[in-house]
Each structure stands twice: as structure tokens, then as C-alpha cells.
CSV table of C-alpha atoms in Angstrom, one decimal:
chain,number,residue,atom,x,y,z
X,11,MET,CA,57.1,147.9,119.4
X,12,TYR,CA,57.4,149.8,116.1
X,13,ASP,CA,59.9,147.2,114.8
X,14,SER,CA,57.5,144.4,115.7
X,15,LYS,CA,54.6,146.0,113.9
X,16,ASN,CA,56.8,146.8,110.9
X,17,MET,CA,58.0,143.2,110.7
X,18,LYS,CA,54.5,141.9,110.9
X,19,PHE,CA,53.4,144.2,108.1
X,20,TRP,CA,56.2,143.1,105.7
X,21,ARG,CA,55.6,139.5,106.5
X,22,GLY,CA,51.9,139.9,105.7
X,23,PHE,CA,52.8,141.8,102.6
X,24,ASN,CA,55.2,139.1,101.4
X,25,PHE,CA,52.7,136.4,102.2
X,26,LEU,CA,50.0,138.2,100.0
X,27,LEU,CA,52.6,138.8,97.3
X,28,LEU,CA,53.5,135.0,97.2
X,29,ILE,CA,49.7,134.1,97.1
X,30,ALA,CA,49.2,136.5,94.2
X,31,GLY,CA,52.2,135.2,92.4
X,32,SER,CA,51.1,131.6,92.9
X,33,LEU,CA,47.6,132.3,91.6
X,34,PHE,CA,49.1,134.0,88.5
X,35,MET,CA,51.4,131.0,87.9
X,36,MET,CA,48.5,128.6,88.3
X,37,ALA,CA,46.2,130.5,85.9
X,38,PRO,CA,47.1,128.3,82.9
X,39,LEU,CA,46.3,125.2,85.0
X,40,PHE,CA,42.9,126.6,86.0
X,41,TRP,CA,42.2,127.5,82.3
X,42,MET,CA,43.1,123.9,81.3
X,43,LEU,CA,40.7,122.5,83.9
X,44,SER,CA,38.0,124.9,82.7
X,45,ILE,CA,38.3,123.7,79.1
X,46,ALA,CA,38.5,120.1,80.2
X,47,LEU,CA,35.1,120.4,81.9
X,48,LYS,CA,33.4,122.1,79.0
X,49,SER,CA,31.5,120.7,76.0
X,50,MET,CA,32.7,121.3,72.5
X,51,ASP,CA,29.7,123.5,71.7
X,52,GLU,CA,30.6,125.8,74.6
X,53,ILE,CA,34.3,125.9,73.5
X,54,TYR,CA,33.4,126.8,70.0
X,55,ARG,CA,31.2,129.7,71.2
X,56,GLY,CA,34.4,131.4,72.2
X,57,GLU,CA,33.1,133.0,75.3
X,58,PHE,CA,35.7,133.7,78.0
X,59,SER,CA,34.7,132.0,81.3
X,60,PHE,CA,36.6,130.0,83.8
X,61,ILE,CA,33.4,128.3,85.1
X,62,PRO,CA,31.6,126.1,82.5
X,63,ASP,CA,27.9,126.6,81.9
X,64,ASP,CA,27.4,122.8,82.0
X,65,ILE,CA,30.2,121.0,83.8
X,66,GLN,CA,31.2,117.8,82.0
X,67,PHE,CA,32.9,115.5,84.5
X,68,SER,CA,32.3,112.7,82.0
X,69,ASN,CA,35.1,114.0,79.8
X,70,PHE,CA,37.6,112.4,82.2
X,71,ILE,CA,36.0,109.0,81.5
X,72,GLU,CA,35.3,109.6,77.8
X,73,ILE,CA,39.0,110.3,77.1
X,74,PHE,CA,39.6,106.5,77.5
X,75,ASN,CA,37.1,105.8,74.7
X,76,VAL,CA,38.2,108.6,72.4
X,77,ILE,CA,41.8,107.5,72.3
X,78,PRO,CA,43.6,104.5,73.8
X,79,PHE,CA,44.7,106.6,76.8
X,80,GLY,CA,45.0,103.6,79.1
X,81,THR,CA,47.5,102.0,76.7
X,82,TYR,CA,49.5,105.1,76.4
X,83,PHE,CA,49.5,105.5,80.2
X,84,LEU,CA,50.7,101.9,80.7
X,85,ASN,CA,53.4,102.2,78.1
X,86,THR,CA,54.7,105.4,79.6
X,87,SER,CA,54.6,104.0,83.1
X,88,VAL,CA,56.6,100.9,82.2
X,89,ILE,CA,59.3,103.0,80.5
X,90,THR,CA,59.4,105.5,83.4
X,91,VAL,CA,59.7,102.9,86.1
X,92,ILE,CA,62.5,101.1,84.4
X,93,VAL,CA,64.4,104.2,83.6
X,94,VAL,CA,64.0,105.8,87.1
X,95,LEU,CA,65.3,102.6,88.8
X,96,ALA,CA,68.1,102.3,86.3
X,97,ASN,CA,69.1,106.0,86.7
X,98,VAL,CA,69.1,105.8,90.5
X,99,PHE,CA,71.0,102.5,90.8
X,100,VAL,CA,73.5,102.9,87.9
X,101,ASN,CA,74.4,106.5,88.7
X,102,ALA,CA,74.7,105.8,92.4
X,103,PHE,CA,76.9,102.8,91.8
X,104,ILE,CA,79.3,104.8,89.5
X,105,ALA,CA,79.3,107.8,91.8
X,106,TYR,CA,80.2,105.6,94.8
X,107,GLY,CA,83.2,104.3,92.9
X,108,PHE,CA,84.4,107.8,92.1
X,109,ALA,CA,83.9,109.0,95.7
X,110,LYS,CA,85.1,106.1,97.8
X,111,ILE,CA,87.2,103.7,95.8
X,112,LYS,CA,90.7,104.8,95.0
X,113,PHE,CA,92.1,103.5,91.7
X,114,LYS,CA,94.6,104.7,89.2
X,115,GLY,CA,93.3,107.3,86.8
X,116,ARG,CA,90.2,108.1,88.9
X,117,LYS,CA,90.5,111.9,88.6
X,118,VAL,CA,91.2,111.8,84.8
X,119,LEU,CA,88.3,109.4,84.2
X,120,PHE,CA,85.9,111.6,86.3
X,121,ILE,CA,87.0,114.7,84.3
X,122,ILE,CA,86.2,112.8,81.1
X,123,VAL,CA,82.8,111.9,82.4
X,124,LEU,CA,82.1,115.5,83.4
X,125,SER,CA,83.3,116.7,79.9
X,126,THR,CA,80.4,114.8,78.3
X,127,MET,CA,78.0,117.4,79.9
X,128,MET,CA,79.4,120.0,77.4
X,129,LEU,CA,78.2,117.8,74.5
X,130,PRO,CA,74.6,118.7,73.4
X,131,GLY,CA,72.3,115.8,73.2
X,132,PHE,CA,71.3,116.8,69.6
X,133,VAL,CA,74.9,116.1,68.5
X,134,THR,CA,74.6,112.4,69.3
X,135,LEU,CA,71.0,112.1,68.2
X,136,ILE,CA,71.7,110.9,64.6
X,137,PRO,CA,74.6,108.6,65.4
X,138,GLN,CA,72.6,107.0,68.2
X,139,TYR,CA,69.6,106.5,65.9
X,140,VAL,CA,71.8,104.9,63.2
X,141,ILE,CA,73.2,102.5,65.8
X,142,PHE,CA,69.8,101.4,67.0
X,143,ALA,CA,68.5,101.1,63.5
X,144,LYS,CA,71.5,98.9,62.4
X,145,ILE,CA,70.8,96.4,65.2
X,146,GLY,CA,67.1,96.4,64.6
X,147,LEU,CA,65.8,98.0,67.8
X,148,VAL,CA,63.8,100.8,66.2
X,149,ASN,CA,60.1,100.6,67.1
X,150,THR,CA,60.9,99.1,70.4
X,151,TYR,CA,61.4,100.5,73.9
X,152,TYR,CA,65.1,99.6,74.0
X,153,PRO,CA,66.4,102.9,72.6
X,154,LEU,CA,64.5,104.7,75.2
X,155,ILE,CA,65.9,102.6,78.1
X,156,ILE,CA,69.4,101.5,77.1
X,157,PRO,CA,71.1,105.0,77.2
X,158,HIS,CA,70.0,105.4,80.8
X,159,LEU,CA,71.8,102.2,81.7
X,160,LEU,CA,75.1,103.8,80.9
X,161,GLY,CA,75.0,106.6,83.5
X,162,SER,CA,74.4,110.4,83.4
X,163,ALA,CA,77.3,112.8,84.0
X,164,PHE,CA,75.1,115.2,86.0
X,165,ASN,CA,73.6,112.5,88.2
X,166,ILE,CA,77.0,111.0,88.8
X,167,PHE,CA,78.4,114.3,89.8
X,168,LEU,CA,75.4,115.0,92.1
X,169,LEU,CA,75.6,111.7,93.8
X,170,ARG,CA,79.4,111.8,94.1
X,171,GLN,CA,79.1,115.0,96.1
X,172,PHE,CA,76.8,113.2,98.6
X,173,PHE,CA,78.9,110.0,98.8
X,174,LYS,CA,82.0,112.1,99.6
X,175,GLY,CA,80.1,113.2,102.7
X,176,VAL,CA,79.8,109.6,104.0
X,177,PRO,CA,82.5,109.3,106.7
X,178,ASP,CA,85.4,107.1,105.8
X,179,THR,CA,85.5,105.8,109.3
X,180,TYR,CA,82.2,104.0,108.6
X,181,ILE,CA,83.6,102.4,105.5
X,182,GLU,CA,86.8,101.3,107.3
X,183,ALA,CA,84.9,99.9,110.2
X,184,ALA,CA,82.7,97.9,107.8
X,185,LYS,CA,85.8,96.6,106.0
X,186,LEU,CA,87.3,95.4,109.4
X,187,GLU,CA,84.1,93.5,109.9
X,188,GLY,CA,84.6,91.7,106.6
X,189,ALA,CA,82.2,93.7,104.4
X,190,ASN,CA,83.1,94.3,100.8
X,191,HIS,CA,82.3,97.4,98.7
X,192,PHE,CA,79.0,95.9,97.5
X,193,GLN,CA,77.8,95.4,101.0
X,194,ILE,CA,79.0,98.8,102.1
X,195,PHE,CA,77.3,100.4,99.1
X,196,PHE,CA,73.9,98.9,99.8
X,197,LYS,CA,73.8,98.8,103.6
X,198,ILE,CA,75.8,101.9,104.6
X,199,ALA,CA,76.2,104.4,101.7
X,200,LEU,CA,72.8,104.3,100.0
X,201,PRO,CA,70.8,104.9,103.2
X,202,MET,CA,72.9,107.9,104.0
X,203,VAL,CA,72.4,109.6,100.7
X,204,LYS,CA,68.6,109.1,100.5
X,205,PRO,CA,67.8,112.8,99.7
X,206,ALA,CA,70.1,112.7,96.7
X,207,LEU,CA,68.5,109.5,95.5
X,208,PHE,CA,65.1,111.1,95.6
X,209,THR,CA,66.4,114.1,93.8
X,210,VAL,CA,67.8,112.0,91.0
X,211,ALA,CA,64.5,110.0,90.9
X,212,ILE,CA,62.4,113.1,90.5
X,213,PHE,CA,64.6,114.5,87.8
X,214,SER,CA,64.6,111.2,86.0
X,215,PHE,CA,60.8,110.9,86.3
X,216,ASN,CA,60.2,114.3,84.9
X,217,GLY,CA,62.6,113.8,82.0
X,218,VAL,CA,61.2,110.4,80.9
X,219,TRP,CA,57.5,111.1,81.7
X,220,ASN,CA,57.5,114.2,79.6
X,221,ASP,CA,59.8,112.9,76.8
X,222,PHE,CA,58.4,113.5,73.4
X,223,LEU,CA,61.4,113.5,71.0
X,224,GLY,CA,62.6,110.0,71.9
X,225,PRO,CA,59.3,108.2,71.3
X,226,LEU,CA,58.8,110.3,68.2
X,227,LEU,CA,62.1,109.1,66.7
X,228,TYR,CA,61.9,105.4,67.7
X,229,LEU,CA,58.2,104.4,67.9
X,230,ASN,CA,56.1,103.8,64.8
X,231,ASP,CA,53.5,101.4,66.1
X,232,GLU,CA,50.5,103.2,67.7
X,233,SER,CA,50.2,100.4,70.3
X,234,LEU,CA,53.6,101.4,71.6
X,235,TYR,CA,53.0,105.2,71.8
X,236,THR,CA,53.6,107.0,75.0
X,237,LEU,CA,51.4,109.7,76.5
X,238,GLN,CA,53.2,112.6,75.0
X,239,LEU,CA,53.3,111.1,71.5
X,240,GLY,CA,49.8,109.8,71.6
X,241,LEU,CA,48.3,113.2,72.6
X,242,GLN,CA,50.3,115.0,69.9
X,243,VAL,CA,48.9,112.6,67.2
X,244,PHE,CA,45.4,113.2,68.7
X,245,GLN,CA,45.9,117.0,68.5
X,246,GLU,CA,47.0,116.7,64.8
X,247,GLN,CA,43.6,115.3,63.8
X,248,SER,CA,41.5,117.3,61.4
X,249,THR,CA,39.1,118.4,64.1
X,250,THR,CA,40.8,118.7,67.5
X,251,GLN,CA,38.6,118.0,70.4
X,252,TRP,CA,40.1,120.5,72.8
X,253,ASN,CA,38.2,119.4,75.9
X,254,TYR,CA,39.6,115.8,75.6
X,255,LEU,CA,43.1,117.2,74.8
X,256,MET,CA,43.0,119.3,78.0
X,257,VAL,CA,41.8,116.2,80.0
X,258,GLY,CA,44.7,114.2,78.7
X,259,SER,CA,47.2,117.0,79.5
X,260,LEU,CA,45.8,117.3,83.1
X,261,LEU,CA,46.1,113.5,83.6
X,262,ILE,CA,49.7,113.6,82.3
X,263,LEU,CA,50.5,116.5,84.7
X,264,ALA,CA,48.8,114.9,87.7
X,265,PRO,CA,51.6,112.3,88.5
X,266,VAL,CA,54.3,115.0,88.3
X,267,ILE,CA,52.4,117.2,90.8
X,268,ILE,CA,51.7,114.3,93.1
X,269,LEU,CA,55.3,113.1,93.0
X,270,PHE,CA,56.7,116.5,93.9
X,271,PHE,CA,54.1,117.1,96.6
X,272,PHE,CA,55.0,114.0,98.5
X,273,PHE,CA,58.8,114.1,97.9
X,274,GLN,CA,59.5,117.8,97.9
X,275,LYS,CA,61.1,117.7,101.4
X,276,TYR,CA,63.7,115.2,100.1
X,277,PHE,CA,64.3,117.4,97.0
X,278,ILE,CA,64.7,120.6,99.0
X,279,GLN,CA,66.8,118.8,101.6
X,280,GLY,CA,69.1,117.4,98.9
X,281,SER,CA,69.5,120.8,97.3
X,282,ASN,CA,70.4,122.4,100.6
X,283,ILE,CA,72.9,119.7,101.5
X,284,LEU,CA,74.5,119.9,98.1
X,285,GLY,CA,74.8,123.7,98.3
X,286,ASP,CA,76.4,123.5,101.8
X,287,ARG,CA,79.0,121.0,100.5
X,288,GLU,CA,79.8,123.0,97.5
X,289,GLU,CA,80.4,126.1,99.7
X,290,LYS,CA,82.8,124.0,101.8
């Protein structure tokens, strides 16, 4: 009886502690929303208050008139969709080859791929820019997309671990039925590693959607700006309109939250499966 009451107490205490921690972590988000709903006059008064005196829901509409937010959103969406699809497909294809296709030098080649993870991205930044500048691709989206078509060492490693868990008996049975590796890859292997594919997609989405350095380096035309670059230029104006800046930041953050909310079960499931396989 005592143990039962003690357990309930600690469960309740942990629950309250988690709620308090969540509210603390979400305080900046609430503050952003508060500023986004205020007028500039109220912001300049400098009074600390989470609830605005006069809630300005119109700020979420006016942002599209103050800056070309719709254009920035469309540009970012196009790049993100292409990169996410490329990351998922290309890395899965390479990982399947390392996991299920035996060829000479496979282990050595895989070690070389993994060794690229030790090379900081800033080391290749200038050579990569020079290459794209020489072939005339600066001020286009190609430098932001092409590198993702060549695979990512981390994603390849992650997906390879999952493909190794696909039973070889399934593959051998498919081969006896006359299926080639392309058919096995699409019809058998991919559906069995769905959690890993969603994990890679979420990582890729976050990386591209929030990318600032890439667009800053390669994009010069304002009509090509992404959300991150467009908001930074807006912030650097002589008089920053903080309410619109917070509105834009919230609208950028919203897809990330929505994506994780709907696909978190795949992300958590993928992490758990990967952890179990690494322990084995």
C-alpha cells in the first residue's frame, strides 16, 4: 500500500516537473507570439507583458504586404521539397548497395564515405563556391540542391543500419522469382525501413528549411531569396518592425513544429530501432 502511494506521488511529481520544464522551454515561443500580436507603439513603450493591450491579428496578413513573404515561402518550399526527396532516395539507394550488394572493395569504400564525416563543412565551403562560380551557377538554386544529390555520409550510415536488418531470405526469395535489385529495393527494402526514411526526411527538412549560410553565399537576386535570408535582410533595415519580424519567424517555425508533431512516432521508432541494432 505504501509502495503504491509512494509510486503515485513520484509519478505525479515527475509529471508536474515535466510540465514546468515544458513551459519554461516554450517561454521564448510565447514571447515571440506576444510581440507578433502587438502594435509598434506598444512595443516601443517597453512595457513587459505577455498579453497585448490591443491584439493585432492583422499582423499575420500585413506581413505579406510589408515584405514579399509569399515569394520567400515559395522559394524555400521548392528547394526543400527537392532536397528532401533527393536526400531520402539517393541516400537510401547508396545505403542499400552497401548493406545488401556484395562487391569488391565494399568495406574500404564505406570507410572512405564515413571518413568524410570528420571533414568540417566550412573546409569545403570556399572550393565548392569557386566550382559553382566557375560554371556560372551562382545566383541560382543549383548550388543549394546539387550537393544533396551526391549523398550524405551520416544518412547513408543511418539507412545502412536499417537495411542490414532486412532479412536476406526475403531478398533471395525475390531473386528466385526473377526480381532484380531495383525491384527488390523499391518493393521490399524501402517499405521495411519506413521509420528510417521519415527520420532522414525530418533531418533534411530541418536542415534545408532553416539554412541561412547557403542562400547567403549563392543568392543575390531578391526574387530568389529564401525565408531565412529574406527575414535577415528585413531585420537589417534602418527601422526594424519587430512585430512583423516575429510574425515571419513564427510562420517559419510553424511547418517544423507541424512536421514533427505528425511524424514524431516514426522519428522515435527509428531512433529506438537504430539503438537496439547498435547494441546488438
